[in-house]
Short mmCIF file of C-alpha atoms in Angstrom, two decimals:
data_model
loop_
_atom_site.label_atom_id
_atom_site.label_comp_id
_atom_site.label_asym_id
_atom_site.label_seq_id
_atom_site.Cartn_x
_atom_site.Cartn_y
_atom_site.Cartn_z
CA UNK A 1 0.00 0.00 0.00
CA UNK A 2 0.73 3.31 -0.90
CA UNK A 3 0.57 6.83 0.95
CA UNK A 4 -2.13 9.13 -0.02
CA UNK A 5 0.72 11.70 -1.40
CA UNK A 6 2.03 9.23 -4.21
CA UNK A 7 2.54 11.16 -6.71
CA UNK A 8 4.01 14.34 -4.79
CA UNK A 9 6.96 14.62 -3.03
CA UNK A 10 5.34 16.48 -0.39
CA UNK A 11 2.11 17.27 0.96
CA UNK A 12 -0.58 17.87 -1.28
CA UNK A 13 -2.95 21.10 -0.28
CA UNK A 14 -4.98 23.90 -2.33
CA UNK A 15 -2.19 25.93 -2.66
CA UNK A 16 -0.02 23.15 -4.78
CA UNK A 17 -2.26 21.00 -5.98
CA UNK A 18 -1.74 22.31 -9.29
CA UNK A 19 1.97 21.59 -9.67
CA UNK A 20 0.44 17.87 -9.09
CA UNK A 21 2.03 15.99 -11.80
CA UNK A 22 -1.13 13.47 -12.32
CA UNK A 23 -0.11 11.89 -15.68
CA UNK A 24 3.16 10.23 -13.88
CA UNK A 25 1.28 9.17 -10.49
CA UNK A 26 3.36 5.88 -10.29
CA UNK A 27 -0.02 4.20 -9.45
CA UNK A 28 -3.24 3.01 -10.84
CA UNK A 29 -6.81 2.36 -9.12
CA UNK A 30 -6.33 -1.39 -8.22
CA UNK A 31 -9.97 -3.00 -9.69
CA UNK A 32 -7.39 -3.61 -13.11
CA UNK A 33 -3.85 -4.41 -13.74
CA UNK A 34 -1.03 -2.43 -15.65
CA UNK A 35 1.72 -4.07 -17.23
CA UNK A 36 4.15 -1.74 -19.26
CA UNK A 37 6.29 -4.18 -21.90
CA UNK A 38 8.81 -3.27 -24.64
CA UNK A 39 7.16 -3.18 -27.95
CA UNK A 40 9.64 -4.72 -29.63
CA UNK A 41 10.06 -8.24 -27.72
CA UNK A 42 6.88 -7.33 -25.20
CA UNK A 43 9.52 -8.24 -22.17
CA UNK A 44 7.26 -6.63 -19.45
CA UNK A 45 9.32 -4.10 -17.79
CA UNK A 46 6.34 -2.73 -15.22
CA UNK A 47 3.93 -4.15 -13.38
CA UNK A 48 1.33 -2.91 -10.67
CA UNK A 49 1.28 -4.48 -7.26
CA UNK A 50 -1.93 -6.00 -7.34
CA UNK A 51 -0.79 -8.81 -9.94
CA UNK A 52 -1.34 -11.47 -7.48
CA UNK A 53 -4.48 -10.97 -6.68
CA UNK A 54 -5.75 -10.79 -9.94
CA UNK A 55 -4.27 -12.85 -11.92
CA UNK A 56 -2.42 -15.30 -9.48
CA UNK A 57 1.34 -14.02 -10.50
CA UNK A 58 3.26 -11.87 -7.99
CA UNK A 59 5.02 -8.81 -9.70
CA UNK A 60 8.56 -10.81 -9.44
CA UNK A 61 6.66 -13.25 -11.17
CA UNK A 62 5.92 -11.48 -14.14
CA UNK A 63 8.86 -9.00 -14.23
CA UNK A 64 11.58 -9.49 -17.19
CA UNK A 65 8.83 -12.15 -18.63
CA UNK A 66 7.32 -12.10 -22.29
CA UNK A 67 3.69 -11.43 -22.80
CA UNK A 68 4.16 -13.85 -25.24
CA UNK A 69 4.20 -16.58 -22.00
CA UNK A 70 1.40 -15.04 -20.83
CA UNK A 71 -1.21 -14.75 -23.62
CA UNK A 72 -2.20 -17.30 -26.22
CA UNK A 73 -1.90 -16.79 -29.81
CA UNK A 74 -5.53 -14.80 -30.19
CA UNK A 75 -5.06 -12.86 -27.72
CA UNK A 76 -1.42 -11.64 -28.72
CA UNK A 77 -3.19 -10.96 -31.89
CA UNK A 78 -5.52 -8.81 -30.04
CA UNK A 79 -2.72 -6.57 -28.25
CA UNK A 80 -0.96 -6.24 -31.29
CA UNK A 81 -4.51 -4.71 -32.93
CA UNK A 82 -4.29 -2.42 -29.95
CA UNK A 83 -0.66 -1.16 -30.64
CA UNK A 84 -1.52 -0.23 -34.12
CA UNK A 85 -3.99 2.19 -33.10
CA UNK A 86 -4.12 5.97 -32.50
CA UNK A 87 -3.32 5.80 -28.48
CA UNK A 88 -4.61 9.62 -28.28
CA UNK A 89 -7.83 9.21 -29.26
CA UNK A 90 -7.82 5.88 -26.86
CA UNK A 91 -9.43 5.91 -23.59
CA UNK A 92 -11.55 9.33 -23.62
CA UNK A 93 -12.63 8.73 -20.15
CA UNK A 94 -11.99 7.84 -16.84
CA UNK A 95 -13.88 5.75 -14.00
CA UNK A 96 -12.85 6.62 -10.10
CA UNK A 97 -14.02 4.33 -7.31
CA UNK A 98 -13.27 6.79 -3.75
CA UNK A 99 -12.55 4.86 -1.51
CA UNK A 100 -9.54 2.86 -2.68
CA UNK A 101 -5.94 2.14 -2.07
CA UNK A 102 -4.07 2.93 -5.27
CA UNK A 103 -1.97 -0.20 -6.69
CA UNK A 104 2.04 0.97 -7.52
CA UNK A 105 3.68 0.09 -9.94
CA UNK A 106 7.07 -2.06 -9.64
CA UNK A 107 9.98 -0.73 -9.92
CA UNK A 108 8.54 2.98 -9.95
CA UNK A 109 11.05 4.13 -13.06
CA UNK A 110 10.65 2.26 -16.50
CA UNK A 111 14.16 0.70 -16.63
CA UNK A 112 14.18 1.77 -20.51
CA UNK A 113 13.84 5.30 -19.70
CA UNK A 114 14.33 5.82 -16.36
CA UNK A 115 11.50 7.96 -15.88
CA UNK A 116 7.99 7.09 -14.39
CA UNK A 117 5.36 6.08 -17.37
CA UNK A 118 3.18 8.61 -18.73
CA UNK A 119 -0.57 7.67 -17.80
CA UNK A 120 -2.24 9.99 -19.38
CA UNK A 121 -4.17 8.19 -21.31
CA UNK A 122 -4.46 5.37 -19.27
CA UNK A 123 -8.05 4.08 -18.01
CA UNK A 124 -6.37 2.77 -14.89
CA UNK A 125 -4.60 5.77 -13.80
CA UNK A 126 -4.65 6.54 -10.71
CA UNK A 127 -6.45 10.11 -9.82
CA UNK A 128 -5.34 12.90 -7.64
CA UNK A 129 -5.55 12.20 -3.60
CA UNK A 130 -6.70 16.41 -3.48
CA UNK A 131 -9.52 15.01 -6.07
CA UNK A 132 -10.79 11.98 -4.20
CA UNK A 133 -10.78 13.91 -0.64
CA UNK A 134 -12.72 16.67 -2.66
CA UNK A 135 -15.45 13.57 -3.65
CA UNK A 136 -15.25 12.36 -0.33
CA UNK A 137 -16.19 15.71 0.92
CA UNK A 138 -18.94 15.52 -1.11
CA UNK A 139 -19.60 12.19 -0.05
CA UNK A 140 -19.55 10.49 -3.60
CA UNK A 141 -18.02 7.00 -3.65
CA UNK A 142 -17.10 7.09 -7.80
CA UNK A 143 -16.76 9.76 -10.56
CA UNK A 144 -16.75 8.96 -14.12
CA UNK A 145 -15.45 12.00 -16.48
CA UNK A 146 -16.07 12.19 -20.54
CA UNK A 147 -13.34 14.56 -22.04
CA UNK A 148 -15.13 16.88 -24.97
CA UNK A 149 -12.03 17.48 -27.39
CA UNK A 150 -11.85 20.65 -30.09
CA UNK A 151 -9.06 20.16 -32.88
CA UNK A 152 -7.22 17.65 -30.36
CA UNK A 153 -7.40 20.24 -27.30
CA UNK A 154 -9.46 19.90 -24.05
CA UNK A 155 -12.59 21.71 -24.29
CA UNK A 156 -14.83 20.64 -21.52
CA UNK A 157 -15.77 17.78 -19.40
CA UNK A 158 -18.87 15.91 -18.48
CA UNK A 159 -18.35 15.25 -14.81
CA UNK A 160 -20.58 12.42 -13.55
CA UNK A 161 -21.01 11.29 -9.93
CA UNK A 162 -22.11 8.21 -8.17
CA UNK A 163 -23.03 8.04 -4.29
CA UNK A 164 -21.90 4.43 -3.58
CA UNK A 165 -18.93 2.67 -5.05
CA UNK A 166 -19.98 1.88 -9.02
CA UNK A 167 -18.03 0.03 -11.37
CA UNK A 168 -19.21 0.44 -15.73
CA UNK A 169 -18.62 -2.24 -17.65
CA UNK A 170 -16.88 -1.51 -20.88
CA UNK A 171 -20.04 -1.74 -22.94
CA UNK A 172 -21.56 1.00 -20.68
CA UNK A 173 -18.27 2.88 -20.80
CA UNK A 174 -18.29 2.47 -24.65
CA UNK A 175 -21.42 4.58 -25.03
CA UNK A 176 -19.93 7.13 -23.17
CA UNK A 177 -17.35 7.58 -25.26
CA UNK A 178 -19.58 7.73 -27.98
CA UNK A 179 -21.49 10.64 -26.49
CA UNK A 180 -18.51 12.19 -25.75
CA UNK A 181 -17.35 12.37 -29.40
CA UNK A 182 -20.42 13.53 -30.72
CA UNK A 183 -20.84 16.28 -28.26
CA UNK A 184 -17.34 16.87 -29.23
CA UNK A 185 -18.37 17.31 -32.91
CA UNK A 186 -21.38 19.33 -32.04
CA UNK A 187 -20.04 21.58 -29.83
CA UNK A 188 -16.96 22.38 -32.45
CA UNK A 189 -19.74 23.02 -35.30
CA UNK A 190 -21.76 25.38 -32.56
CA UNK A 191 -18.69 27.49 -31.65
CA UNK A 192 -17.50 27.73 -35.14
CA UNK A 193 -21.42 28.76 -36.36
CA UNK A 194 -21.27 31.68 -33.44
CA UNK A 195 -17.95 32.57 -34.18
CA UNK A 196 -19.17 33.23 -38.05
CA UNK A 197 -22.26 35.07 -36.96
CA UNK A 198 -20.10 37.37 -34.48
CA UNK A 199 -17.67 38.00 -37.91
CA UNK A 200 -20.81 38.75 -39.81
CA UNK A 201 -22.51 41.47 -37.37
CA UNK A 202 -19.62 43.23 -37.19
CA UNK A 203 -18.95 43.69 -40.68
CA UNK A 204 -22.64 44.91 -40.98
CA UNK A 205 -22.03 47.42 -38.18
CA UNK A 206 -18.35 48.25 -39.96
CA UNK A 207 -19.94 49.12 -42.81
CA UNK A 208 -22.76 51.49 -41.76
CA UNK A 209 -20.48 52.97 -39.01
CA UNK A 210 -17.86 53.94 -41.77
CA UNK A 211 -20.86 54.95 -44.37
CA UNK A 212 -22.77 57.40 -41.62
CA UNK A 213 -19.44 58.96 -40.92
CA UNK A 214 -18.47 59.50 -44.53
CA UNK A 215 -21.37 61.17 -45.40
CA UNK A 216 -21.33 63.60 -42.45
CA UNK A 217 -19.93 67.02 -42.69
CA UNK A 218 -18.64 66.99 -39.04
CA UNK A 219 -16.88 63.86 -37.71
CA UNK A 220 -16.93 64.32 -34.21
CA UNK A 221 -20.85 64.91 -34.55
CA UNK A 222 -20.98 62.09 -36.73
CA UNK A 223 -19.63 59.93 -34.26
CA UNK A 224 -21.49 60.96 -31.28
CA UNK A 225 -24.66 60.73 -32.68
CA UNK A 226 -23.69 57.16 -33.80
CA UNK A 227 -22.12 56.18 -30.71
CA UNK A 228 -24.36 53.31 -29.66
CA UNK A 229 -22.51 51.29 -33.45
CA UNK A 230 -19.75 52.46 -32.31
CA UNK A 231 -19.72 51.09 -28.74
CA UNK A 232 -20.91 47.43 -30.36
CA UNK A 233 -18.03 47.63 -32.63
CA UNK A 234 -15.64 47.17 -29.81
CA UNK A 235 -18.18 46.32 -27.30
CA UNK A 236 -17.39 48.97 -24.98
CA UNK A 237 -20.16 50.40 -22.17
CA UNK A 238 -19.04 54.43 -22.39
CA UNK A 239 -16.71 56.54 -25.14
CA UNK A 240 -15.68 60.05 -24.79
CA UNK A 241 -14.89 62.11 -28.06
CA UNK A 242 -12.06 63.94 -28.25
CA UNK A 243 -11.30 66.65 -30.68
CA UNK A 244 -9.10 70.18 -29.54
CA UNK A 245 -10.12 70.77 -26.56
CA UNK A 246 -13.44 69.49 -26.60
CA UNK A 247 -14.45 66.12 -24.77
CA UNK A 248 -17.48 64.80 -24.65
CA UNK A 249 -18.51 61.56 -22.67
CA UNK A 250 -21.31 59.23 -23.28
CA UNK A 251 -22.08 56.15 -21.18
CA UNK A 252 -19.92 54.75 -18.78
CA UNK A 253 -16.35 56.55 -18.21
CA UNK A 254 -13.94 58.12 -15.71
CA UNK A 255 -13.91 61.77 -15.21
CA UNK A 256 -13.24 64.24 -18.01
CA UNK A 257 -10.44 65.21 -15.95
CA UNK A 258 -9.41 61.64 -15.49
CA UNK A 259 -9.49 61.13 -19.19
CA UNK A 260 -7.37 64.39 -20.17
CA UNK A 261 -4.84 62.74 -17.68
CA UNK A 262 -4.66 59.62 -19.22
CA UNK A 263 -4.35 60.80 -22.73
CA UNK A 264 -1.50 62.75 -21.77
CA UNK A 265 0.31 59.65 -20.78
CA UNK A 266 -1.21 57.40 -23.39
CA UNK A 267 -0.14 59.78 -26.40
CA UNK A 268 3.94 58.96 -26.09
CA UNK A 269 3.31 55.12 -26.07
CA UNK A 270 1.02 55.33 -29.44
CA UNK A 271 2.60 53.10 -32.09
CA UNK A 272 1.42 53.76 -35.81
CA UNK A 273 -1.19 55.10 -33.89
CA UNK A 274 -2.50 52.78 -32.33
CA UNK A 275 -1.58 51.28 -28.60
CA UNK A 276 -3.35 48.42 -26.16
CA UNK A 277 -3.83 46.65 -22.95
CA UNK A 278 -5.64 44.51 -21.21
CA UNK A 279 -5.03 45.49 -17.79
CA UNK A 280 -4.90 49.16 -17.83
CA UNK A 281 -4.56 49.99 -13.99
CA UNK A 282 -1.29 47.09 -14.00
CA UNK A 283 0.92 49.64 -16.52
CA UNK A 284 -1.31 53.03 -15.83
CA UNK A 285 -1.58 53.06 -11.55
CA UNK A 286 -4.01 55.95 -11.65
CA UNK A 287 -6.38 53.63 -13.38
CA UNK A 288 -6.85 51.97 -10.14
CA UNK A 289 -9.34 54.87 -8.84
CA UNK A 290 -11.69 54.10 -12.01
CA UNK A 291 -11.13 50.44 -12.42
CA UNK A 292 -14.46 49.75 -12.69
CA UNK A 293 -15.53 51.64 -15.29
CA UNK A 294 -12.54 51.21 -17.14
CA UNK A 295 -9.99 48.00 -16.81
CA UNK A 296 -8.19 47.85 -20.50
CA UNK A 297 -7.37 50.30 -23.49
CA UNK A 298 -7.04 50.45 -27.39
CA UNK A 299 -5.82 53.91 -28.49
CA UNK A 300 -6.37 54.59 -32.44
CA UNK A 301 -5.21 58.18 -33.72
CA UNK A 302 -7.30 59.63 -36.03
CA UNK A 303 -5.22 62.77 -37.24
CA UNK A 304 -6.99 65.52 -35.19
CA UNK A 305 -9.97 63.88 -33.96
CA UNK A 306 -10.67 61.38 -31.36
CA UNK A 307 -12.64 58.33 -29.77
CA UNK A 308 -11.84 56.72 -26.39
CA UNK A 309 -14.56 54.02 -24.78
CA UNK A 310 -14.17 52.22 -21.69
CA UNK A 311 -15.57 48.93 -21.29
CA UNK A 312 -16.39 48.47 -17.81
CA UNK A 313 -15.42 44.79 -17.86
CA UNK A 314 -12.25 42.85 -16.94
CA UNK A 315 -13.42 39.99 -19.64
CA UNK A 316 -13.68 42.69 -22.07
CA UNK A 317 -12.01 45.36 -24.12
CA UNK A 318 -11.63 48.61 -23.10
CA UNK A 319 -11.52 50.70 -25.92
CA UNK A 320 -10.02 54.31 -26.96
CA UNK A 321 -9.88 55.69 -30.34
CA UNK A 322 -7.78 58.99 -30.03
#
């Protein structure tokens, strides 16, 4: 038996849990075996502890041994099958029982690589202690989670729980996987759908903003009285105009005097006209006293006139044309 902290070095709390390397835990959850081989003569080279009492060989048993005196002739056939496939696409999901004792493996460093195996995609592996106490806190006794992948990234979970100890058979855990790839696919056609729309609207609203301006004889009128096009093009909540010495504010912003301040310092950091951030009170400390109203900043000079808007949220941009 291993200690709950098997795959740190120390102590596992909130404030390190993740540093927690949980692909290389050393350990898998003991109601299966793992045996890591060689591929090219299958000489098993890793075993969990638990070998004995599933299959009736201790680990010294088994280490240094050949699959090949293990398994008969179909069932080498079988592994072989499993080899050829795509291992990251393999095993989408995994299936926690609580309340266990994790199984280690023996020795803990692959003697080909002297490193511990990568169980990432392993069925078996062994999960987080932080994660089961967190299950056990919410007294669950087994977790199941379906990865939802976008172009080969992590997108999402589906997080399932179980109040007693529950193991899924592999037809069960099958159809899970299926779901998993087809919300996969859905969700990838849904985001790219929304992401088209969003490119769409704002083309529209490019278009007219740039039309109603052009046909105007004053700009900085023009742009006030289409400020509420403006403020969706860079989905800002307030804008102040700026043209000589004339500002004028609409929505949400800091003071006029505030704003006079911060073009002054804004102005000697513009770059072909044009400067940014996303965290405007981290590189402009005054910002601090207007946060939240304004958090980030896009500066675009327009020869003598113009535009600043504040977006009043951190998530957002907070944008100034100048």
């Amino acid at each position: 038996m291993i200690p709950l902290n098997y795959i740190f070095d120390r102590p596992i709390t909130l404030t390190n849990c993740d540093l927690e390397p949980i692909h290389i835990p050393n350990a898998i959850q003991p109601h299966g075996i793992l045996l890591v081989f060689e591929p090219e003569n299958w000489q098993i080279l890793q075993v969990s502890d638990n070998t004995e009492s599933l299959l009736g060989y201790s680990p010294d048993e088994l280490l240094n041994k050949s699959l090949t005196d293990l398994f008969d002739a179909e069932s080498q056939k079988a592994i072989a099958r499993c080899l050829l496939g795509d291992f990251d696409a393999v095993n989408p999901l995994t299936l926690n029982l609580v309340n266990y004792h994790p199984a280690a493996l023996i020795p803990t460093h692959c003697p080909l690589t002297n490193a511990s195996p990568d169980l990432s995609f392993s069925v078996l592996r062994s999960v987080s202690p932080i994660h089961i106490e967190y299950l056990q806190n919410m007294k669950m006794g087994a977790s199941l989670s379906i990865l939802l992948l976008k172009d080969n990234q992590l997108w999402g979970l589906i997080a399932c729980h179980h109040n007693t100890p529950k193991y899924l058979p592999y037809q069960t855990r099958t159809v899970c996987e299926i779901i998993g790839q087809i919300m996969s696919l859905e969700l990838s056609n849904k985001e790219e759908n929304e992401n088209l729309d969003d490119k769409i609207r704002l083309k529209n609203l490019q278009s007219d903003f740039v039309e109603s301006i052009y046909q105007a004889e004053d700009f900085v009128e023009a742009v006030g009285r289409d400020r509420e096009r403006l403020l969706s093009l860079v989905n800002a909540t307030g804008a102040a105009i700026i043209s000589n010495d004339l500002v004028r504010l609409f929505g949400k912003t800091p003071s006029e005097n505030e704003i006079n301040q911060l073009i002054d310092w804004v102005v000697p950091l513009l770059q072909n006209n044009f400067y940014y951030t996303d965290c405007l009170p981290k590189v402009y400390p005054p910002a601090v006293e207007f946060k939240d109203l304004a958090c980030g900043l896009i500066v675009l000079s327009i020869k003598t006139y113009g535009n600043i808007c504040f977006n009043g949220y951190i998530t957002h941009f907070i944008s100034i044309l100048v």
